[in-house]
C-alpha positions as a Python dict, from the first residue, in 0.01 Angstrom:
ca = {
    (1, 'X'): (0, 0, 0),
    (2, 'X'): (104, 309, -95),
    (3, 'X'): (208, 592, 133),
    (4, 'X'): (282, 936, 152),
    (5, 'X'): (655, 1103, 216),
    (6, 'X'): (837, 1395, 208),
    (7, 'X'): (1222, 1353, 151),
    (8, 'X'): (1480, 1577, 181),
    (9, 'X'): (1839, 1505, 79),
    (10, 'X'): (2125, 1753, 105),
    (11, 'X'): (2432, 1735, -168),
    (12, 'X'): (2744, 1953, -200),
    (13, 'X'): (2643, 2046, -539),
    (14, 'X'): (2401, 2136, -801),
    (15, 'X'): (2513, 1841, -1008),
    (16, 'X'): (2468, 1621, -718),
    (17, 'X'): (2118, 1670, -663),
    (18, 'X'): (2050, 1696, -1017),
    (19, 'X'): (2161, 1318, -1022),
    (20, 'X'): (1979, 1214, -705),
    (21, 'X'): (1628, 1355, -912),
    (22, 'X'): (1731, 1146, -1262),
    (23, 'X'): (1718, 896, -996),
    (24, 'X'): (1341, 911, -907),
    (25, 'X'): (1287, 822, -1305),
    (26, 'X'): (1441, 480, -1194),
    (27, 'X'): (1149, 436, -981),
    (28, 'X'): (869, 185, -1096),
    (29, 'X'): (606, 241, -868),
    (30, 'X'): (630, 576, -746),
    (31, 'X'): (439, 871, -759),
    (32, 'X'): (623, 1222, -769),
    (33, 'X'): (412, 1468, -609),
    (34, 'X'): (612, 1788, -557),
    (35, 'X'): (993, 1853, -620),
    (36, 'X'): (1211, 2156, -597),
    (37, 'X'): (1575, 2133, -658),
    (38, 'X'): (1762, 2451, -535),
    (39, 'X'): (2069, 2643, -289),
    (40, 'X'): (2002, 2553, 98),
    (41, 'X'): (1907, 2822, 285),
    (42, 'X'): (2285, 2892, 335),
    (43, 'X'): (2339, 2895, 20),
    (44, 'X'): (2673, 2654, 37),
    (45, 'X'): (2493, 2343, -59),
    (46, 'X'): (2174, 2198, -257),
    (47, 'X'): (1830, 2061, -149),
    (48, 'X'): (1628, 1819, -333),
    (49, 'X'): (1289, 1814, -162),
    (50, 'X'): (1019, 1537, -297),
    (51, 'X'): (659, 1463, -200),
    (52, 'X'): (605, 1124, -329),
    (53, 'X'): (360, 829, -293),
    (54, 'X'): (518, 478, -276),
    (55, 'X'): (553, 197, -50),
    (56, 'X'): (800, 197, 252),
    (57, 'X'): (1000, -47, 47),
    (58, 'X'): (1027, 154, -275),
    (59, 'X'): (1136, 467, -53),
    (60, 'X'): (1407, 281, 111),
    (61, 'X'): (1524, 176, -242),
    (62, 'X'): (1573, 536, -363),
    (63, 'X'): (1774, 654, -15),
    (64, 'X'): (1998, 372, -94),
    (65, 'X'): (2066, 474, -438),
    (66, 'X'): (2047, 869, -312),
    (67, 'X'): (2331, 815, -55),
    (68, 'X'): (2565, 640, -314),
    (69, 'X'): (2587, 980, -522),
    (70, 'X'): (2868, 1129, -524),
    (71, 'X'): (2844, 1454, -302),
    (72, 'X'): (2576, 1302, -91),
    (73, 'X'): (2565, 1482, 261),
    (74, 'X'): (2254, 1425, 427),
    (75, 'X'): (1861, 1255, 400),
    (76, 'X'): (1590, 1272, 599),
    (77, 'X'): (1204, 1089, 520),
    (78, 'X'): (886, 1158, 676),
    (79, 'X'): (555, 1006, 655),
    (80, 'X'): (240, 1233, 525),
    (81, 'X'): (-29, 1102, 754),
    (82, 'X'): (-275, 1416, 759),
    (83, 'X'): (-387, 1503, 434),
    (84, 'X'): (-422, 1859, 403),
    (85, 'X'): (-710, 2097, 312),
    (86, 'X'): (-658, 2422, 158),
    (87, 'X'): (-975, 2617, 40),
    (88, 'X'): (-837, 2930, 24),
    (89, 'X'): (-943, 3326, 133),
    (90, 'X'): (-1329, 3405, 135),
}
């Protein structure tokens, strides 16, 4: 059964976390939600954040392959339980 997470992995460079996304492509039964692919907030490294929907199995897959790229620094998954609700300003 499919489940909801939000990944974020940390790389020394752009190239780096371009890599670690091409890597989501290798994923068969995955959903890609959301992604963003940009400078950390300090600006010395890159962040690849990722909503996706896939089993617990098929997101420890991809932090395996993640952490085996080359400038790899840092990972961190966490379930989606709530769904969330937006209906906007009236």
């Amino acid at each position: 059964m499919p489940e909801r997470f939000m990944v974020r992995a940390l790389f020394r460079g752009l190239r780096s976390a371009l890599s670690a996304v091409q890597l989501l492509s290798d994923l068969k039964s995955a959903e890609v939600k959301n992604l963003y692919v940009g400078p950390e907030e300090g600006g010395e490294m890159y962040e690849v954040l990722v909503e996706l929907s896939a089993s617990s199995e098929i997101l420890e897959e991809f932090l395996r392959s993640v952490s085996s790229v080359d400038g790899f620094v840092d990972a961190v998954a966490e379930s989606l339980v709530a769904d969330i609700l937006w209906e906007g300003l009236r």
